[in-house]
Structures are given as C-alpha cells and as structure tokens.
Amino acid sequence: MEKLFNFINGNFVPPNSSKYMDVFEPATGQPYARVSDSNSADVETAYESAQNAFENWSGLSVEERAVYLIKIADGLESRLEEFSEYESRDTGKPISLAKSVDIPRAVSNFRFFAEYGQSYNFESELINSQSINKIRRSPLGVVACISPWNLPLYLFSWKIAPALIAGNTVVAKPSEITPYTAYKLGEICKDAGLPPGVLNIIHGQGNTAGDALVSHPKIKAISFTGGTATGKLIAEKTASSFKKLSLEMGGKNPAVIFANCDFDKMMGIVVRSSFSNQGQICLCSSRILVEESIYEKFKAEFVLRVSELNVGDPSKIETQFGALSSHGHFKKVLSYIEIAKQEGGNILTGGNAKKINGRCESGWFVEPTVIDGLDNSCRTNQEEIFGPLVTLQSFQSEEHAVQIANETEYGLSATIWTEEDEKANRVSSKIDAGVIWVNCWLVRDLRTPFGGMKQSGLGREGGDEALRFFTEPKNICTIR
Ligand code: NAD
C-alpha cells in the first residue's frame, strides 16, 4: 500500500517513529494507503527546516512570493481531475462536488492571496502635526496550520496561502482522516520550485503531532479549524505562551425561512445547504426554522426533495450524496438519530444506514435524514452532529425566529429567506453569527471576514483578517 510521507525541507521523508496509520476509502470502508504517524521529533525537524527558510522567504518581496503561489495554483489547476478523484476517494464526497468546489477553491485560495497580498498595505503611514508614524506589518516567523477532514485541501490551502504570502514559513498538519491531497500538495510545491522548508507538511494524530505543534515554544501562531472541544484544548495549552490563535470551530446553523420568500428558489438551495457533502460542511444548515403559515407546505416539498437525492458511489458523476468520512463519524451520526428518536423526534425521511450494492456495500453511508417534533432545547438541536441530519421547527413571528436561531452556544453562520429587504436587515442584525447569507448560501467573496462567534470561533479568516493575523504590526514614530 502507498505510504504517505511527511514533506520536510522539500523532501518526502518517513516519520521518525516508522509508524503508519491506515487511510480509508469511506465509500468502501477499506484502507487504501498508510499515512505517517508523526511525533514531536518530526515536528521539530519540520520546525527547524521552516526556521532555516524564514530569512530568505521573508526577505523576498510580496510580488516575488506571489509568483510561487501562482505557480502552485497553476500546478494544482492543471491536475484538477486527478486531485478531485483523490479528494472524493479520501472523503467519500461526490466527485462532482470535489471537482466543482473543493479543488477549484484550493486553486482560488492560492491565486486569491497571491493577488490580494500584492494590494495589501504591509506598510502604511499616519502623519499628524507632531509626528510621522510608519506602521509596518512583518511576518511572525514559523506558524502552524491545522485543518479538519471535511474540506481537506480547501481548508488546508485557505490557511497556508495567507501565511506564505505574508512572509511566514509554515508547518502544516492536515487531518489524519483525510491526508491524501495535502500529501500530494508536496509534489505541486516541488514542481513550483517553492524553496525547501517554506512549507512543511506533517502527518499524524491530533494528540501527538498536533499537540507537538501547539506546544512548540517557538511556533508563533496556530491557525486551527476543527471541533470546538479541540479548539478549547488548544486555547488552554497556549494560554501562557501568548501564541497568536485563530480558531474556526463548530456550528449549529439555522436556516430561517419566512412565508414571503421565493419558495422555489429557497427550496433548491436549502436542500443543498442542508445536505451538501453529506451535511459535513461547518456552514451547513442543521436547524431549519420555518414560518408557521408555510410549515406544512415546506415540510412536504422538502422531505420529497431530500428523499429523491441520489445516494451512492461517490466516484460516479451522477451521485449527489456520498459516504460519511470515517467509521467513527458514521457511528456518531447514527447514534444521534437514536438520540433524536428517544427525544421524541419524528423521522420524516431517512433515519438509517444506507446499503449500496456492489463496490460500496461496506461503505459508511447514512440516509439523508429529516426530523421534526423536537424542541430547540433538546440535544439533537443543541449539539453539533455535522452530518446528514436536519431538524424542522416552526416559528410564529420574527422575534420567535430570532430567539430560536440564537438559542445555541454556537454562532457560525445562518441563512435568511425573505423577499422583504427590511426584514432581512432586521433579522440579520439580530442573529448572532459571523456569516449570514440572505436568499443564498455558500456564496463567498474571499476578501470578506470569515468565521464564527460564541463557541464557533475566535478571530476571522479571509482577506485583511488573515493577513493581519499572520503579521505583527510595529509602529515607528519620529518627530516632525
Ligand atoms: P478535530 O478538532 O477533531 O480535528 C481538527 C484537526 O485538529 C485535525 O487535524 C486533528 O488531527 C487536529 N487535532 C485534534 N486534536 C488536537 C490536539 N489536541 N492538538 C492539536 N491538534 C489537534 O475536528 P474534525 O473532526 O477533523 O473536524 C470537524 C469539526 O471541524 C466540526 O466541528 C466542524 O464544525 C469543524 N469545522 C469548522 C469550520 C469553520 O470554518 N468554522 C470548517 C470546517 C470544519
């Protein structure tokens, strides 16, 4: 079986421990590769290589660094088909999604930050009658990027690209569950001629390799995306070192549907916002709140549309809904369906593991599931399930909708459906979420702040936010 080595100092190297972990294809439930199980010694080697590369890399102009990022974007784009197949095999997501969203977005991340970095003011000046203040934003040094399994290369590159353009060198760790495209990114970097040590990719488990990055005394910042429990651990671990932290964590996102929405347009997008990537996008709608007067109409149409989703082999182009990304997650989602039943929920469609005949008969498939009859305070409506399970609740008024939407410890995203601009403005200002979409979902301008509030996040990514995070400002004041 193929062994996925670490990428350190421009070379693929085996882990210090000589230990590997199975990498599974979720659609078949079978291992197909072995990934390095790295430890603190590997992290140390990666750190040293990044530290050695820092002086030269940070000494380049932004324009010179951008050339490398554009080469990486071009290299990835030229292998889009191949990388889409890797991502689909590794995660269980439909190939159509990997091809239309995951890999194109990874390409855009590199291209966007290459361009945006060149227009960003790393140096600025504030002058008054007394003084001239030169404000310089410098790279931090060696930074760590830690990413999850749901959008592997998409989120990995979303962190790496701004860190690099700002002049940092990076040690990055993808999820051990879906390491394949991050592993292959090493090849792209080599082909792009990225100087050795500028980007180092370490594979391994969270509590070993991840912990070694977080605990490393000289790594200046941690950009993390993953679960809230892990984010808390990282915040605790780094508290006394004052490392810079960007934490993008879980969500329990409401879709708020008013009677005066464009029903047909809303329906198509809410099915997608609920079940894209088998509900495993942090931005997916998991609590669907519908105004009482259209509740029954919504329920009938939504349940019909969801039950018609084409669940099957993710490698087939016609598949709309694939497998869950790991066996542990498959079990977790099924356990939440049981919890929902015990809490008195009505399963309107789905509710079971799904058997797919042929190649995928041992795969980790769960039917897209819709449940109603549950109060917002129950576990099903409060805990992040991060899978193909959504609940429906009705509301009586705008205030009631806002109250239910905010009755959660999370605050990542929300969608609002109404044709009335004033209502959309009022509701979006009252809902506690970092990202709000009105009559759309997952429309992204990469310049905008991205991230959550409450237990969903600390800090923001995207555009200026990311470049501020990955730099340290210094004010140099002289008297006029
Ligand atoms: P996770 O927290 O288990 O793991 C995320 C990453 O952190 C992995 O690379 C993992 O190896 C590493 N890690 C785990 N323990 C660690 C530790 N002690 N120290 C350092 N690193 C550690 O999350 P997951 O299960 O991979 O991903 C699912 C979660 O990610 C969901 O909660 C989802 O909402 C969240 N997510 C959030 C966003 C966002 O932008 N807010 C985007 C995608 C996913």
Coordinates of C-alpha atoms and ligand atoms in Angstrom, one line a residue:
M1 CA 0.0 0.0 0.0
E2 CA 1.2 3.5 -0.8
K3 CA 2.9 5.2 2.2
L4 CA 2.2 8.9 2.7
F5 CA 5.4 10.5 4.0
N6 CA 5.9 13.9 5.6
F7 CA 7.1 16.7 3.3
I8 CA 10.0 18.4 5.1
N9 CA 12.6 20.7 3.6
G10 CA 11.3 20.0 0.1
N11 CA 11.7 16.2 0.5
F12 CA 9.3 13.4 1.2
V13 CA 10.6 11.7 4.4
P14 CA 9.3 8.8 6.5
P15 CA 8.3 9.5 10.1
N16 CA 10.8 9.2 12.9
S17 CA 8.7 6.5 14.6
S18 CA 8.5 4.4 11.4
K19 CA 4.8 4.1 12.3
Y20 CA 1.9 4.5 9.9
M21 CA -1.9 4.6 10.2
D22 CA -4.5 3.2 7.7
V23 CA -6.1 5.7 5.4
F24 CA -9.6 4.5 4.4
E25 CA -11.9 5.0 1.4
P26 CA -15.2 5.7 3.1
A27 CA -17.2 4.5 0.2
T28 CA -15.9 1.0 0.5
G29 CA -14.8 1.0 4.2
Q30 CA -11.4 -0.4 3.0
P31 CA -7.9 1.0 3.7
Y32 CA -6.0 2.1 0.5
A33 CA -2.9 3.9 1.9
R34 CA -0.8 4.3 5.1
V35 CA -0.1 7.7 6.5
S36 CA 2.8 8.8 8.7
D37 CA 2.1 8.7 12.4
S38 CA 4.5 11.6 13.2
N39 CA 5.6 12.6 16.7
S40 CA 7.4 15.6 18.3
A41 CA 10.7 14.7 16.7
D42 CA 9.2 15.1 13.2
V43 CA 7.6 18.4 14.2
E44 CA 11.0 19.6 15.5
T45 CA 12.7 18.7 12.2
A46 CA 9.9 20.4 10.3
Y47 CA 10.2 23.5 12.6
E48 CA 14.0 23.7 12.0
S49 CA 13.6 23.5 8.3
A50 CA 10.9 26.2 8.4
Q51 CA 13.1 28.3 10.6
N52 CA 16.1 28.0 8.3
A53 CA 13.9 29.0 5.3
F54 CA 12.4 32.0 7.1
E55 CA 15.1 34.6 6.5
N56 CA 15.2 34.2 2.7
W57 CA 11.5 33.8 2.3
S58 CA 10.6 36.8 4.4
G59 CA 13.3 38.7 2.6
L60 CA 11.6 38.3 -0.8
S61 CA 9.1 41.0 -1.9
V62 CA 5.4 40.2 -1.8
E63 CA 5.5 40.2 -5.6
E64 CA 8.3 37.5 -5.6
R65 CA 6.4 35.4 -3.1
A66 CA 3.2 35.7 -5.2
V67 CA 5.0 34.2 -8.2
Y68 CA 5.4 30.9 -6.2
L69 CA 1.8 30.9 -5.0
I70 CA 0.5 31.5 -8.6
K71 CA 2.7 28.6 -9.8
I72 CA 1.2 26.4 -7.1
A73 CA -2.3 27.4 -8.1
D74 CA -1.5 26.7 -11.8
G75 CA 0.1 23.3 -10.9
L76 CA -3.0 22.3 -8.9
E77 CA -5.3 23.5 -11.6
S78 CA -3.5 21.5 -14.3
R79 CA -4.1 18.4 -12.1
L80 CA -7.7 19.2 -11.2
E81 CA -9.3 16.0 -12.4
E82 CA -6.7 13.9 -10.6
F83 CA -6.9 15.8 -7.3
S84 CA -10.7 15.7 -7.4
E85 CA -10.5 11.9 -7.7
Y86 CA -8.1 11.8 -4.7
E87 CA -10.4 14.1 -2.6
S88 CA -13.5 12.1 -3.4
R89 CA -11.8 8.8 -2.7
D90 CA -10.4 10.1 0.6
T91 CA -13.5 11.8 2.0
G92 CA -16.5 9.9 0.4
K93 CA -17.8 13.1 -1.1
P94 CA -19.3 13.0 -4.6
I95 CA -16.7 13.5 -7.3
S96 CA -18.9 16.3 -8.8
L97 CA -18.5 18.2 -5.6
A98 CA -14.7 17.7 -5.4
K99 CA -14.5 18.8 -9.0
S100 CA -16.7 21.9 -8.7
V101 CA -16.0 23.1 -5.2
D102 CA -13.1 21.5 -3.3
I103 CA -10.2 21.6 -5.8
P104 CA -11.2 24.8 -7.6
R105 CA -11.5 26.6 -4.3
A106 CA -8.0 25.3 -3.3
V107 CA -6.7 26.8 -6.5
S108 CA -8.5 30.1 -5.8
N109 CA -7.1 30.3 -2.3
F110 CA -3.5 30.4 -3.6
R111 CA -4.4 32.7 -6.5
F112 CA -6.5 35.0 -4.4
F113 CA -3.9 35.5 -1.7
A114 CA -1.1 35.9 -4.3
E115 CA -3.1 38.8 -5.8
Y116 CA -4.6 40.2 -2.6
G117 CA -1.3 40.2 -0.8
Q118 CA 0.1 42.5 -3.5
S119 CA -2.6 45.1 -2.9
Y120 CA -2.4 44.9 0.9
N121 CA -0.6 47.6 2.8
F122 CA 2.0 45.8 4.7
E123 CA 3.5 49.3 5.3
S124 CA 1.5 52.5 5.9
E125 CA 2.0 55.9 7.3
L126 CA 0.0 58.2 9.7
I127 CA 1.2 61.8 9.9
N128 CA 0.0 64.5 12.2
S129 CA 1.3 67.9 13.1
Q130 CA 3.8 66.4 15.6
S131 CA 4.9 63.1 14.3
I132 CA 5.3 60.7 11.4
N133 CA 4.2 57.1 12.2
K134 CA 5.3 54.3 10.0
I135 CA 3.3 51.2 10.6
R136 CA 5.0 48.1 9.3
R137 CA 3.4 44.6 9.4
S138 CA 6.0 41.9 9.5
P139 CA 5.7 38.2 9.2
L140 CA 5.6 36.3 12.5
G141 CA 8.2 33.6 11.7
V142 CA 7.2 29.9 11.7
V143 CA 3.5 29.4 12.0
A144 CA 1.4 26.2 12.2
C145 CA -1.8 25.4 10.3
I146 CA -4.0 22.6 11.5
S147 CA -7.1 21.6 9.4
P148 CA -10.0 19.1 9.5
W149 CA -11.3 16.3 7.3
N150 CA -14.4 17.7 5.8
L151 CA -13.0 20.0 3.1
P152 CA -9.4 18.8 3.2
L153 CA -7.4 20.7 0.6
Y154 CA -9.9 23.6 0.5
L155 CA -9.3 24.5 4.2
F156 CA -5.6 23.5 4.3
S157 CA -4.8 25.9 1.5
W158 CA -7.1 28.6 3.0
K159 CA -4.6 28.9 5.9
I160 CA -1.3 28.2 4.1
A161 CA -1.8 30.7 1.3
P162 CA -2.2 33.8 3.5
A163 CA 0.6 32.6 5.9
L164 CA 3.0 32.3 3.0
I165 CA 2.2 35.5 1.1
A166 CA 2.7 37.4 4.4
G167 CA 6.2 36.1 4.5
N168 CA 5.9 33.3 7.2
T169 CA 7.2 29.8 6.8
V170 CA 4.8 27.1 7.7
V171 CA 4.5 23.7 9.3
A172 CA 1.0 22.4 8.4
K173 CA -0.9 19.3 9.6
P174 CA -3.9 18.0 7.7
S175 CA -6.4 15.7 9.3
E176 CA -5.1 12.2 9.7
I177 CA -8.5 11.0 8.4
T178 CA -8.1 12.7 5.0
P179 CA -4.4 13.3 4.4
Y180 CA -4.1 12.4 0.7
T181 CA -4.4 15.7 -1.2
A182 CA -2.3 17.5 1.4
Y183 CA 0.3 14.8 0.8
K184 CA 0.1 15.4 -2.9
L185 CA 0.4 19.2 -2.4
G186 CA 4.1 18.5 -1.6
E187 CA 4.6 17.4 -5.3
I188 CA 2.9 20.6 -6.5
C189 CA 5.2 22.7 -4.3
K190 CA 8.3 20.9 -5.6
D191 CA 7.2 21.4 -9.2
A192 CA 6.5 25.0 -8.5
G193 CA 10.1 25.4 -7.2
L194 CA 8.9 26.6 -3.8
P195 CA 12.2 26.9 -1.8
P196 CA 12.8 24.0 0.6
G197 CA 11.4 24.5 4.1
V198 CA 9.0 27.2 3.2
L199 CA 6.0 24.8 3.5
N200 CA 6.4 21.6 5.6
I201 CA 3.6 19.1 5.8
I202 CA 3.5 16.8 8.8
H203 CA 1.0 14.0 9.0
G204 CA -0.2 12.4 12.3
Q205 CA -2.7 12.3 15.0
G206 CA -4.1 15.3 16.9
N207 CA -2.9 14.4 20.3
T208 CA 0.7 13.7 19.1
A209 CA 1.7 15.6 16.0
G210 CA -1.0 18.3 16.5
D211 CA -0.1 18.7 20.2
A212 CA 3.6 19.0 19.4
L213 CA 2.8 21.9 17.0
V214 CA 0.6 23.6 19.6
S215 CA 3.1 23.1 22.4
H216 CA 6.2 24.1 20.4
P217 CA 7.7 27.0 22.2
K218 CA 9.0 28.8 19.0
I219 CA 6.0 28.4 16.7
K220 CA 4.5 31.9 16.8
A221 CA 0.9 31.3 15.7
I222 CA -1.7 28.5 15.4
S223 CA -4.3 28.7 12.7
F224 CA -6.8 25.9 13.5
T225 CA -10.0 24.7 12.0
G226 CA -11.8 21.8 13.7
G227 CA -14.1 20.9 16.5
T228 CA -14.9 23.3 19.5
A229 CA -13.6 20.8 22.0
T230 CA -10.2 20.7 20.2
G231 CA -10.2 24.5 19.9
K232 CA -10.7 24.8 23.7
L233 CA -7.8 22.4 24.3
I234 CA -5.5 24.5 22.0
A235 CA -6.6 27.7 23.7
E236 CA -5.8 26.2 27.2
K237 CA -2.4 24.8 26.0
T238 CA -1.3 28.1 24.5
A239 CA -2.6 30.5 27.1
S240 CA 0.7 31.0 28.9
S241 CA 2.8 31.3 25.8
F242 CA 0.6 34.1 24.2
K243 CA 0.8 32.5 20.8
K244 CA -1.5 34.1 18.3
L245 CA -4.6 31.9 17.8
S246 CA -7.2 31.7 15.0
L247 CA -9.8 29.2 15.9
E248 CA -12.5 28.2 13.5
M249 CA -14.8 25.7 15.1
G250 CA -18.2 24.0 15.2
G251 CA -21.7 25.3 14.3
K252 CA -25.4 24.6 14.6
N253 CA -26.6 26.8 11.9
P254 CA -30.2 28.0 11.4
A255 CA -31.9 28.5 8.1
V256 CA -34.7 31.0 8.8
I257 CA -37.5 30.7 6.2
F258 CA -40.2 33.4 6.1
A259 CA -43.5 32.9 4.3
N260 CA -42.7 35.7 1.9
C261 CA -39.6 34.1 0.5
D262 CA -39.2 32.9 -3.1
F263 CA -40.3 29.4 -2.3
D264 CA -38.9 27.6 -5.3
K265 CA -35.5 29.2 -5.2
M266 CA -35.3 28.7 -1.5
M267 CA -36.2 25.1 -1.7
G268 CA -33.4 24.1 -4.1
I269 CA -30.8 25.9 -2.1
V270 CA -32.0 24.8 1.4
V271 CA -31.8 21.1 0.2
R272 CA -28.2 21.9 -0.8
S273 CA -27.3 23.9 2.3
S274 CA -28.5 21.0 4.5
F275 CA -27.0 18.0 2.7
S276 CA -24.0 19.1 0.6
N277 CA -21.0 17.0 1.4
Q278 CA -23.5 14.8 3.4
G279 CA -24.1 17.7 5.8
Q280 CA -20.4 17.7 6.7
I281 CA -19.7 21.4 6.0
C282 CA -19.4 23.6 9.0
L283 CA -21.7 26.1 7.3
C284 CA -24.5 23.6 6.5
S285 CA -28.0 24.4 7.8
S286 CA -28.8 21.9 10.5
R287 CA -31.8 23.6 12.2
I288 CA -34.4 24.7 9.7
L289 CA -36.9 27.2 11.1
V290 CA -40.0 27.8 9.0
E291 CA -42.8 30.3 9.5
E292 CA -45.9 28.6 10.7
S293 CA -48.1 29.5 7.8
I294 CA -45.9 27.7 5.3
Y295 CA -44.6 24.9 7.6
E296 CA -46.7 22.0 6.2
K297 CA -46.1 23.1 2.6
F298 CA -42.4 23.4 3.2
K299 CA -42.2 20.0 5.1
A300 CA -44.0 18.1 2.3
E301 CA -41.8 19.5 -0.5
F302 CA -38.5 19.4 1.4
V303 CA -39.0 15.8 2.5
L304 CA -39.9 14.8 -1.0
R305 CA -36.8 16.5 -2.5
V306 CA -34.5 15.1 0.2
S307 CA -35.8 11.5 -0.3
E308 CA -35.1 11.9 -4.0
L309 CA -31.3 12.7 -3.5
N310 CA -29.2 10.3 -5.4
V311 CA -27.2 8.5 -2.7
G312 CA -24.4 6.2 -4.0
D313 CA -20.9 5.6 -5.1
P314 CA -19.1 9.0 -4.8
S315 CA -16.9 8.2 -7.8
K316 CA -20.0 8.2 -10.2
I317 CA -20.7 11.6 -11.7
E318 CA -24.4 11.3 -11.2
T319 CA -24.1 10.8 -7.4
Q320 CA -25.4 13.7 -5.3
F321 CA -24.8 12.3 -1.8
G322 CA -21.9 10.1 -0.8
A323 CA -20.4 8.4 2.3
L324 CA -19.5 9.8 5.7
S325 CA -15.8 10.4 6.0
S326 CA -14.9 8.0 8.8
H327 CA -16.3 4.9 10.5
G328 CA -16.3 6.8 13.8
H329 CA -18.3 9.6 12.3
F330 CA -20.7 7.2 10.7
K331 CA -21.4 5.7 14.1
K332 CA -21.7 9.1 15.7
V333 CA -24.4 10.2 13.2
L334 CA -26.4 7.0 13.7
S335 CA -26.2 7.4 17.5
Y336 CA -27.7 10.9 17.1
I337 CA -30.5 9.5 15.1
E338 CA -31.3 7.2 18.0
I339 CA -31.0 10.2 20.5
A340 CA -33.5 12.2 18.3
K341 CA -35.9 9.2 18.4
Q342 CA -35.6 9.0 22.2
E343 CA -36.2 12.7 22.5
G344 CA -39.5 12.2 20.7
G345 CA -38.5 13.2 17.1
N346 CA -40.5 12.1 14.1
I347 CA -38.3 10.7 11.3
L348 CA -39.8 12.2 8.2
T349 CA -37.3 10.6 5.8
G350 CA -34.1 8.7 6.2
G351 CA -33.1 7.6 9.7
N352 CA -30.9 4.6 8.8
A353 CA -27.6 3.4 7.5
K354 CA -27.9 3.0 3.7
K355 CA -26.8 -0.1 1.9
I356 CA -25.3 0.4 -1.5
N357 CA -24.8 -2.7 -3.6
G358 CA -21.6 -3.6 -5.4
R359 CA -18.2 -1.9 -4.8
C360 CA -19.7 0.2 -2.0
E361 CA -21.5 -2.5 0.0
S362 CA -19.3 -2.0 3.1
G363 CA -19.2 1.8 2.8
W364 CA -20.2 4.3 5.5
F365 CA -23.5 5.6 4.1
V366 CA -26.3 7.2 6.1
E367 CA -29.6 8.2 4.5
P368 CA -30.2 12.0 4.4
T369 CA -32.5 12.4 7.4
V370 CA -35.1 15.0 8.3
I371 CA -36.7 15.1 11.7
D372 CA -39.4 17.2 13.3
G373 CA -41.3 17.4 16.5
L374 CA -38.3 18.3 18.7
D375 CA -38.0 21.3 20.9
N376 CA -34.9 23.6 20.3
S377 CA -33.5 22.8 23.7
C378 CA -33.0 19.1 23.1
R379 CA -29.6 17.5 22.4
T380 CA -30.4 17.0 18.7
N381 CA -31.0 20.7 18.3
Q382 CA -28.1 21.8 20.5
E383 CA -25.2 19.6 19.8
E384 CA -23.2 19.7 16.6
I385 CA -23.9 16.5 14.7
F386 CA -22.1 17.6 11.5
G387 CA -23.8 15.0 9.3
P388 CA -26.9 14.4 7.2
L389 CA -29.4 15.1 9.9
V390 CA -31.5 18.2 9.9
T391 CA -34.5 19.2 12.1
L392 CA -37.5 21.3 11.2
Q393 CA -39.1 23.7 13.6
S394 CA -41.9 26.2 13.1
F395 CA -41.9 29.8 14.4
Q396 CA -44.8 32.3 14.9
S397 CA -43.1 35.6 14.5
E398 CA -39.8 37.3 13.5
E399 CA -38.9 37.7 17.2
H400 CA -39.6 34.0 17.8
A401 CA -37.4 33.0 14.8
V402 CA -34.5 35.1 16.1
Q403 CA -35.0 33.7 19.6
I404 CA -34.7 30.0 18.4
A405 CA -31.9 30.9 16.0
N406 CA -29.8 32.3 18.8
E407 CA -30.7 29.6 21.4
T408 CA -27.4 27.7 20.9
E409 CA -23.9 28.0 22.1
Y410 CA -22.7 28.3 18.5
G411 CA -22.7 31.3 16.2
L412 CA -21.0 30.4 12.9
S413 CA -23.5 31.0 10.1
A414 CA -27.2 31.5 9.3
T415 CA -29.3 31.8 6.2
I416 CA -32.4 34.0 6.0
W417 CA -35.1 33.6 3.4
T418 CA -37.4 36.5 2.7
E419 CA -38.2 38.8 -0.2
E420 CA -38.5 41.8 2.2
D421 CA -35.3 43.7 2.5
E422 CA -36.2 45.4 5.7
K423 CA -37.0 42.1 7.4
A424 CA -33.7 40.6 6.1
N425 CA -31.8 43.6 7.6
R426 CA -33.6 43.4 10.9
V427 CA -33.1 39.7 11.3
S428 CA -29.5 39.6 10.1
S429 CA -28.6 42.3 12.6
K430 CA -30.1 40.3 15.5
I431 CA -28.8 36.8 14.7
D432 CA -25.5 36.0 16.5
A433 CA -23.5 34.5 13.7
G434 CA -20.3 35.5 11.9
V435 CA -21.6 34.8 8.4
I436 CA -25.1 35.5 7.3
W437 CA -26.5 34.7 3.9
V438 CA -29.7 36.3 2.6
N439 CA -31.5 34.3 0.0
C440 CA -28.4 32.4 -0.9
W441 CA -25.8 30.0 0.7
L442 CA -22.0 29.5 0.4
V443 CA -21.5 32.5 -1.8
R444 CA -18.0 33.6 -1.0
D445 CA -16.0 36.7 -1.7
L446 CA -12.6 35.8 -0.3
R447 CA -11.9 39.4 0.8
T448 CA -14.7 39.2 3.5
P449 CA -14.2 38.2 7.1
F450 CA -14.9 34.6 7.6
G451 CA -15.6 32.8 10.9
G452 CA -17.9 32.5 13.9
M453 CA -18.8 34.0 17.2
K454 CA -19.6 32.4 20.6
Q455 CA -18.3 28.8 20.7
S456 CA -17.8 28.8 16.9
G457 CA -14.7 30.8 16.7
L458 CA -12.0 33.2 17.8
G459 CA -10.8 35.6 15.2
R460 CA -11.6 35.6 11.5
E461 CA -10.1 34.4 8.3
G462 CA -10.1 35.8 4.7
G463 CA -8.8 39.0 3.2
D464 CA -7.4 41.6 5.6
E465 CA -8.3 39.5 8.6
A466 CA -6.0 36.7 7.6
L467 CA -3.1 39.0 6.6
R468 CA -3.4 40.8 9.9
F469 CA -3.4 37.5 11.8
F470 CA -0.2 36.3 10.1
T471 CA 1.7 39.6 10.7
E472 CA 2.9 41.6 13.7
P473 CA 2.4 45.4 13.5
K474 CA 5.1 47.7 14.6
N475 CA 4.7 51.5 14.8
I476 CA 7.9 53.6 14.2
C477 CA 7.3 57.1 15.4
T478 CA 9.6 60.1 14.5
I479 CA 9.0 63.7 15.5
R480 CA 8.5 66.1 12.6
Ligands
NAD1 P1 -10.9 17.9 15.1 O1 -11.0 19.0 16.1 O2 -11.1 16.5 15.7 O3 -9.6 17.9 14.3 C1 -9.2 19.0 13.5 C2 -7.7 19.0 13.4 O4 -7.1 19.2 14.7 C3 -7.1 17.6 12.9 O5 -6.0 17.9 12.0 C4 -6.7 17.0 14.1 O6 -5.7 16.0 14.0 C5 -6.2 18.1 15.0 N1 -6.2 17.9 16.4 C6 -7.0 17.1 17.1 N2 -6.7 17.2 18.4 C7 -5.6 18.0 18.5 C8 -4.9 18.5 19.6 N3 -5.1 18.1 20.9 N4 -3.9 19.4 19.4 C9 -3.7 19.8 18.1 N5 -4.4 19.4 17.0 C10 -5.3 18.5 17.2 O7 -12.1 18.2 14.1 P2 -12.5 17.3 12.9 O8 -13.4 16.2 13.4 O9 -11.4 17.0 12.0 O10 -13.5 18.3 12.0 C11 -14.8 18.5 12.3 C12 -15.0 19.8 13.0 O11 -14.5 20.9 12.3 C13 -16.5 20.2 13.2 O12 -16.7 20.6 14.5 C14 -16.7 21.3 12.2 O13 -17.7 22.2 12.5 C15 -15.4 22.0 12.3 N6 -15.2 22.8 11.1 C16 -15.2 24.2 11.3 C17 -15.0 25.0 10.2 C18 -15.1 26.5 10.4 O14 -14.6 27.2 9.5 N7 -15.6 27.1 11.5 C19 -14.8 24.5 9.0 C20 -14.7 23.1 8.8 C21 -14.9 22.3 9.9

